[in-house]
């Protein structure tokens, strides 16, 4: 997949494709990096306003795109929803990258505190940073519609990278609702058996 007229394009490893076949990635024109969206045979360039490099890294089935951009103040994540860009900056850190978005709008990526990287989940206005247990650094690279997160971590010896899968655990209140729902279904089933 080559962006027309580009010096080079990246369409593997750090790009994404949604169920509609829309593909995101990034390319160089020789002076800076630009994100791109490929929809069928049509390419469109993605540039965060006033940035000097933009990377499109994730897309959901609604066509919302996430990625990262660099400007004079540093590195930032972004969400592109239609024509609107929203900057994503994890509070209190020196840099943010957004790698993926699911159909619920949950975004994963990493934040840099000036010393090392930490994974994050952004759900609505809420940010949650996390590290794999015993890891020196953690990267959250992908999230599916079930909320499962995949990524990698650098072990505490700083000699090896490893992959991880994080599966969300329902909160106790969700389990109570689930239990109540199952009890209700059992009662209905008994009623129809009689």
PDB file of C-alpha atoms in Angstrom:
ATOM      1  CA  UNK A   1       0.000   0.000   0.000  1.00  0.00           C
ATOM      2  CA  UNK A   2       1.752   3.107  -1.197  1.00  0.00           C
ATOM      3  CA  UNK A   3       0.409   6.605  -0.713  1.00  0.00           C
ATOM      4  CA  UNK A   4       0.490   8.306  -4.165  1.00  0.00           C
ATOM      5  CA  UNK A   5       3.632  10.443  -4.575  1.00  0.00           C
ATOM      6  CA  UNK A   6       5.122   9.462  -1.207  1.00  0.00           C
ATOM      7  CA  UNK A   7       8.823   8.802  -0.666  1.00  0.00           C
ATOM      8  CA  UNK A   8       7.790   5.843   1.484  1.00  0.00           C
ATOM      9  CA  UNK A   9       4.695   4.506   3.234  1.00  0.00           C
ATOM     10  CA  UNK A  10       4.219   2.356   6.288  1.00  0.00           C
ATOM     11  CA  UNK A  11       1.290  -0.024   5.934  1.00  0.00           C
ATOM     12  CA  UNK A  12       2.330  -2.762   8.329  1.00  0.00           C
ATOM     13  CA  UNK A  13       3.019  -3.212  12.055  1.00  0.00           C
ATOM     14  CA  UNK A  14       1.720   0.115  13.380  1.00  0.00           C
ATOM     15  CA  UNK A  15      -1.348   0.619  11.194  1.00  0.00           C
ATOM     16  CA  UNK A  16      -4.891  -0.604  11.436  1.00  0.00           C
ATOM     17  CA  UNK A  17      -7.814  -1.770   9.324  1.00  0.00           C
ATOM     18  CA  UNK A  18     -11.466  -1.761  10.358  1.00  0.00           C
ATOM     19  CA  UNK A  19     -14.259  -4.165   9.393  1.00  0.00           C
ATOM     20  CA  UNK A  20     -15.221  -1.874   6.489  1.00  0.00           C
ATOM     21  CA  UNK A  21     -11.752  -2.205   4.912  1.00  0.00           C
ATOM     22  CA  UNK A  22     -10.665   1.357   5.798  1.00  0.00           C
ATOM     23  CA  UNK A  23      -6.899   1.439   6.405  1.00  0.00           C
ATOM     24  CA  UNK A  24      -4.788   3.975   8.305  1.00  0.00           C
ATOM     25  CA  UNK A  25      -1.028   4.450   8.284  1.00  0.00           C
ATOM     26  CA  UNK A  26       1.568   7.110   7.636  1.00  0.00           C
ATOM     27  CA  UNK A  27       3.925   8.219   4.891  1.00  0.00           C
ATOM     28  CA  UNK A  28       6.746  10.656   4.156  1.00  0.00           C
ATOM     29  CA  UNK A  29       6.776  13.306   1.456  1.00  0.00           C
ATOM     30  CA  UNK A  30      10.485  13.967   2.044  1.00  0.00           C
ATOM     31  CA  UNK A  31       9.964  16.877   4.433  1.00  0.00           C
ATOM     32  CA  UNK A  32       7.599  15.509   7.110  1.00  0.00           C
ATOM     33  CA  UNK A  33       5.404  12.566   8.044  1.00  0.00           C
ATOM     34  CA  UNK A  34       1.665  12.523   7.361  1.00  0.00           C
ATOM     35  CA  UNK A  35      -1.053  10.125   8.402  1.00  0.00           C
ATOM     36  CA  UNK A  36      -3.301   8.648   5.757  1.00  0.00           C
ATOM     37  CA  UNK A  37      -6.692   7.018   5.366  1.00  0.00           C
ATOM     38  CA  UNK A  38      -7.277   4.583   2.501  1.00  0.00           C
ATOM     39  CA  UNK A  39     -10.963   3.985   1.828  1.00  0.00           C
ATOM     40  CA  UNK A  40     -11.412   1.751  -1.207  1.00  0.00           C
ATOM     41  CA  UNK A  41      -9.170   3.218  -3.902  1.00  0.00           C
ATOM     42  CA  UNK A  42      -9.183   6.709  -2.351  1.00  0.00           C
ATOM     43  CA  UNK A  43      -6.367   8.055  -0.196  1.00  0.00           C
ATOM     44  CA  UNK A  44      -6.642  11.119   2.037  1.00  0.00           C
ATOM     45  CA  UNK A  45      -3.856  12.744   4.007  1.00  0.00           C
ATOM     46  CA  UNK A  46      -4.245  13.295   7.767  1.00  0.00           C
ATOM     47  CA  UNK A  47      -2.335  16.154   9.383  1.00  0.00           C
ATOM     48  CA  UNK A  48      -3.037  17.416  12.882  1.00  0.00           C
ATOM     49  CA  UNK A  49      -3.222  21.245  12.613  1.00  0.00           C
ATOM     50  CA  UNK A  50       0.141  23.003  13.189  1.00  0.00           C
ATOM     51  CA  UNK A  51       2.019  19.721  13.628  1.00  0.00           C
ATOM     52  CA  UNK A  52       5.271  18.758  11.959  1.00  0.00           C
ATOM     53  CA  UNK A  53       4.659  14.977  11.979  1.00  0.00           C
ATOM     54  CA  UNK A  54       1.373  13.045  12.180  1.00  0.00           C
ATOM     55  CA  UNK A  55       0.928   9.269  12.475  1.00  0.00           C
ATOM     56  CA  UNK A  56      -2.495   7.622  11.972  1.00  0.00           C
ATOM     57  CA  UNK A  57      -2.349   4.402  14.004  1.00  0.00           C
ATOM     58  CA  UNK A  58      -5.840   3.102  14.782  1.00  0.00           C
ATOM     59  CA  UNK A  59      -9.363   3.159  13.344  1.00  0.00           C
ATOM     60  CA  UNK A  60     -12.664   1.792  14.613  1.00  0.00           C
ATOM     61  CA  UNK A  61     -15.722   0.682  12.643  1.00  0.00           C
ATOM     62  CA  UNK A  62     -17.257   4.173  12.891  1.00  0.00           C
ATOM     63  CA  UNK A  63     -14.214   5.622  11.123  1.00  0.00           C
ATOM     64  CA  UNK A  64     -12.825   7.402  14.214  1.00  0.00           C
ATOM     65  CA  UNK A  65      -9.032   7.590  13.881  1.00  0.00           C
ATOM     66  CA  UNK A  66      -6.391   7.851  16.606  1.00  0.00           C
ATOM     67  CA  UNK A  67      -2.685   8.459  16.396  1.00  0.00           C
ATOM     68  CA  UNK A  68       0.084  10.752  17.481  1.00  0.00           C
ATOM     69  CA  UNK A  69       1.505  14.060  16.369  1.00  0.00           C
ATOM     70  CA  UNK A  70       4.497  16.212  17.169  1.00  0.00           C
ATOM     71  CA  UNK A  71       4.536  19.979  17.482  1.00  0.00           C
ATOM     72  CA  UNK A  72       6.812  22.534  19.146  1.00  0.00           C
ATOM     73  CA  UNK A  73       5.542  21.530  22.604  1.00  0.00           C
ATOM     74  CA  UNK A  74       6.217  17.789  22.211  1.00  0.00           C
ATOM     75  CA  UNK A  75       4.330  14.585  21.421  1.00  0.00           C
ATOM     76  CA  UNK A  76       0.580  14.204  21.743  1.00  0.00           C
ATOM     77  CA  UNK A  77      -2.138  11.710  20.932  1.00  0.00           C
ATOM     78  CA  UNK A  78      -5.134  12.653  18.838  1.00  0.00           C
ATOM     79  CA  UNK A  79      -8.645  11.557  17.972  1.00  0.00           C
ATOM     80  CA  UNK A  80     -10.029  12.454  14.542  1.00  0.00           C
ATOM     81  CA  UNK A  81     -13.802  12.177  14.461  1.00  0.00           C
ATOM     82  CA  UNK A  82     -15.082  13.213  11.034  1.00  0.00           C
ATOM     83  CA  UNK A  83     -13.379  16.532  10.310  1.00  0.00           C
ATOM     84  CA  UNK A  84     -12.751  17.359  13.986  1.00  0.00           C
ATOM     85  CA  UNK A  85      -9.402  16.780  15.696  1.00  0.00           C
ATOM     86  CA  UNK A  86      -9.163  16.398  19.480  1.00  0.00           C
ATOM     87  CA  UNK A  87      -5.763  16.407  21.179  1.00  0.00           C
ATOM     88  CA  UNK A  88      -5.215  13.635  23.738  1.00  0.00           C
ATOM     89  CA  UNK A  89      -2.763  14.497  26.494  1.00  0.00           C
ATOM     90  CA  UNK A  90      -2.464  12.240  29.515  1.00  0.00           C
ATOM     91  CA  UNK A  91      -2.487  14.619  32.526  1.00  0.00           C
ATOM     92  CA  UNK A  92       0.858  15.470  34.117  1.00  0.00           C
ATOM     93  CA  UNK A  93       3.167  13.640  31.696  1.00  0.00           C
ATOM     94  CA  UNK A  94       5.604  14.775  29.013  1.00  0.00           C
ATOM     95  CA  UNK A  95       4.139  12.880  26.044  1.00  0.00           C
ATOM     96  CA  UNK A  96       1.184  10.800  24.858  1.00  0.00           C
ATOM     97  CA  UNK A  97       0.691   8.344  21.988  1.00  0.00           C
ATOM     98  CA  UNK A  98      -2.764   6.961  21.062  1.00  0.00           C
ATOM     99  CA  UNK A  99      -2.484   3.577  19.316  1.00  0.00           C
ATOM    100  CA  UNK A 100      -5.989   2.134  19.013  1.00  0.00           C
ATOM    101  CA  UNK A 101      -9.698   2.811  19.522  1.00  0.00           C
ATOM    102  CA  UNK A 102     -12.595   0.380  19.819  1.00  0.00           C
ATOM    103  CA  UNK A 103     -16.209   0.869  18.775  1.00  0.00           C
ATOM    104  CA  UNK A 104     -17.119   2.149  22.272  1.00  0.00           C
ATOM    105  CA  UNK A 105     -14.560   4.949  21.869  1.00  0.00           C
ATOM    106  CA  UNK A 106     -12.126   3.505  24.420  1.00  0.00           C
ATOM    107  CA  UNK A 107      -8.574   4.522  23.473  1.00  0.00           C
ATOM    108  CA  UNK A 108      -5.299   2.849  24.440  1.00  0.00           C
ATOM    109  CA  UNK A 109      -1.746   4.032  24.088  1.00  0.00           C
ATOM    110  CA  UNK A 110       1.200   5.067  26.168  1.00  0.00           C
ATOM    111  CA  UNK A 111       2.288   8.043  28.178  1.00  0.00           C
ATOM    112  CA  UNK A 112       5.851   9.123  28.825  1.00  0.00           C
ATOM    113  CA  UNK A 113       6.702  10.568  32.238  1.00  0.00           C
ATOM    114  CA  UNK A 114      10.161  11.721  31.148  1.00  0.00           C
ATOM    115  CA  UNK A 115      11.835   8.504  32.293  1.00  0.00           C
ATOM    116  CA  UNK A 116       9.770   5.607  30.936  1.00  0.00           C
ATOM    117  CA  UNK A 117       6.558   4.615  29.162  1.00  0.00           C
ATOM    118  CA  UNK A 118       3.334   3.454  30.791  1.00  0.00           C
ATOM    119  CA  UNK A 119       0.234   2.039  29.134  1.00  0.00           C
ATOM    120  CA  UNK A 120      -3.065   3.895  29.411  1.00  0.00           C
ATOM    121  CA  UNK A 121      -6.753   3.399  28.812  1.00  0.00           C
ATOM    122  CA  UNK A 122      -8.916   6.443  28.083  1.00  0.00           C
ATOM    123  CA  UNK A 123     -12.605   5.756  28.615  1.00  0.00           C
ATOM    124  CA  UNK A 124     -14.663   8.905  28.092  1.00  0.00           C
ATOM    125  CA  UNK A 125     -12.988  11.655  30.119  1.00  0.00           C
ATOM    126  CA  UNK A 126     -11.277   9.151  32.440  1.00  0.00           C
ATOM    127  CA  UNK A 127      -7.593   8.184  32.028  1.00  0.00           C
ATOM    128  CA  UNK A 128      -6.121   5.105  33.696  1.00  0.00           C
ATOM    129  CA  UNK A 129      -2.383   4.444  33.530  1.00  0.00           C
ATOM    130  CA  UNK A 130      -1.088   0.912  34.064  1.00  0.00           C
ATOM    131  CA  UNK A 131       2.081  -1.149  33.996  1.00  0.00           C
ATOM    132  CA  UNK A 132       2.450  -4.868  33.540  1.00  0.00           C
ATOM    133  CA  UNK A 133       3.464  -6.332  36.960  1.00  0.00           C
ATOM    134  CA  UNK A 134       7.254  -6.249  37.314  1.00  0.00           C
ATOM    135  CA  UNK A 135       7.739  -4.397  34.015  1.00  0.00           C
ATOM    136  CA  UNK A 136      10.116  -1.523  33.496  1.00  0.00           C
ATOM    137  CA  UNK A 137       7.961  -0.077  30.668  1.00  0.00           C
ATOM    138  CA  UNK A 138       4.520  -0.947  29.284  1.00  0.00           C
ATOM    139  CA  UNK A 139       2.940  -0.152  25.899  1.00  0.00           C
ATOM    140  CA  UNK A 140      -0.793  -0.649  25.243  1.00  0.00           C
ATOM    141  CA  UNK A 141      -1.047  -1.232  21.482  1.00  0.00           C
ATOM    142  CA  UNK A 142      -4.586  -2.488  20.817  1.00  0.00           C
ATOM    143  CA  UNK A 143      -8.079  -2.799  22.278  1.00  0.00           C
ATOM    144  CA  UNK A 144     -10.985  -4.873  21.006  1.00  0.00           C
ATOM    145  CA  UNK A 145     -14.715  -4.312  21.456  1.00  0.00           C
ATOM    146  CA  UNK A 146     -14.711  -6.552  24.551  1.00  0.00           C
ATOM    147  CA  UNK A 147     -12.223  -4.183  26.239  1.00  0.00           C
ATOM    148  CA  UNK A 148      -9.311  -6.639  26.055  1.00  0.00           C
ATOM    149  CA  UNK A 149      -5.986  -4.830  25.707  1.00  0.00           C
ATOM    150  CA  UNK A 150      -2.866  -6.191  24.009  1.00  0.00           C
ATOM    151  CA  UNK A 151       0.576  -4.700  24.172  1.00  0.00           C
ATOM    152  CA  UNK A 152       4.145  -5.268  25.128  1.00  0.00           C
ATOM    153  CA  UNK A 153       6.337  -4.664  28.113  1.00  0.00           C
ATOM    154  CA  UNK A 154      10.042  -4.378  28.722  1.00  0.00           C
ATOM    155  CA  UNK A 155      11.003  -6.566  31.660  1.00  0.00           C
ATOM    156  CA  UNK A 156      12.767  -5.136  34.694  1.00  0.00           C
ATOM    157  CA  UNK A 157      16.142  -6.430  33.453  1.00  0.00           C
ATOM    158  CA  UNK A 158      15.616  -4.208  30.373  1.00  0.00           C
ATOM    159  CA  UNK A 159      16.880  -6.973  28.108  1.00  0.00           C
ATOM    160  CA  UNK A 160      13.662  -8.535  26.745  1.00  0.00           C
ATOM    161  CA  UNK A 161      10.291  -7.434  25.401  1.00  0.00           C
ATOM    162  CA  UNK A 162       7.240  -9.601  26.029  1.00  0.00           C
ATOM    163  CA  UNK A 163       3.637  -9.438  24.850  1.00  0.00           C
ATOM    164  CA  UNK A 164       0.625  -9.284  27.167  1.00  0.00           C
ATOM    165  CA  UNK A 165      -3.151  -9.615  27.060  1.00  0.00           C
ATOM    166  CA  UNK A 166      -5.171  -7.769  29.702  1.00  0.00           C
ATOM    167  CA  UNK A 167      -8.789  -8.847  30.127  1.00  0.00           C
ATOM    168  CA  UNK A 168     -11.159  -6.541  32.021  1.00  0.00           C
ATOM    169  CA  UNK A 169     -12.668  -7.934  35.196  1.00  0.00           C
ATOM    170  CA  UNK A 170     -16.308  -7.009  35.808  1.00  0.00           C
ATOM    171  CA  UNK A 171     -16.893  -4.769  38.797  1.00  0.00           C
ATOM    172  CA  UNK A 172     -18.850  -6.293  41.723  1.00  0.00           C
ATOM    173  CA  UNK A 173     -21.920  -4.183  40.866  1.00  0.00           C
ATOM    174  CA  UNK A 174     -21.842  -5.574  37.302  1.00  0.00           C
ATOM    175  CA  UNK A 175     -21.637  -9.107  38.697  1.00  0.00           C
ATOM    176  CA  UNK A 176     -24.659  -8.366  40.919  1.00  0.00           C
ATOM    177  CA  UNK A 177     -26.644  -7.164  37.889  1.00  0.00           C
ATOM    178  CA  UNK A 178     -25.514 -10.198  35.892  1.00  0.00           C
ATOM    179  CA  UNK A 179     -26.521 -12.511  38.745  1.00  0.00           C
ATOM    180  CA  UNK A 180     -29.909 -10.800  39.079  1.00  0.00           C
ATOM    181  CA  UNK A 181     -30.446 -11.103  35.329  1.00  0.00           C
ATOM    182  CA  UNK A 182     -29.591 -14.813  35.346  1.00  0.00           C
ATOM    183  CA  UNK A 183     -31.916 -15.418  38.308  1.00  0.00           C
ATOM    184  CA  UNK A 184     -34.690 -13.598  36.448  1.00  0.00           C
ATOM    185  CA  UNK A 185     -34.129 -15.711  33.336  1.00  0.00           C
ATOM    186  CA  UNK A 186     -34.226 -18.893  35.426  1.00  0.00           C
ATOM    187  CA  UNK A 187     -37.549 -17.807  36.964  1.00  0.00           C
ATOM    188  CA  UNK A 188     -39.003 -17.075  33.519  1.00  0.00           C
ATOM    189  CA  UNK A 189     -37.804 -20.440  32.218  1.00  0.00           C
ATOM    190  CA  UNK A 190     -39.463 -22.243  35.159  1.00  0.00           C
ATOM    191  CA  UNK A 191     -42.684 -20.346  34.481  1.00  0.00           C
ATOM    192  CA  UNK A 192     -42.729 -21.415  30.821  1.00  0.00           C
ATOM    193  CA  UNK A 193     -41.908 -25.062  31.743  1.00  0.00           C
ATOM    194  CA  UNK A 194     -44.983 -25.266  33.970  1.00  0.00           C
TER     195      UNK A 194
END
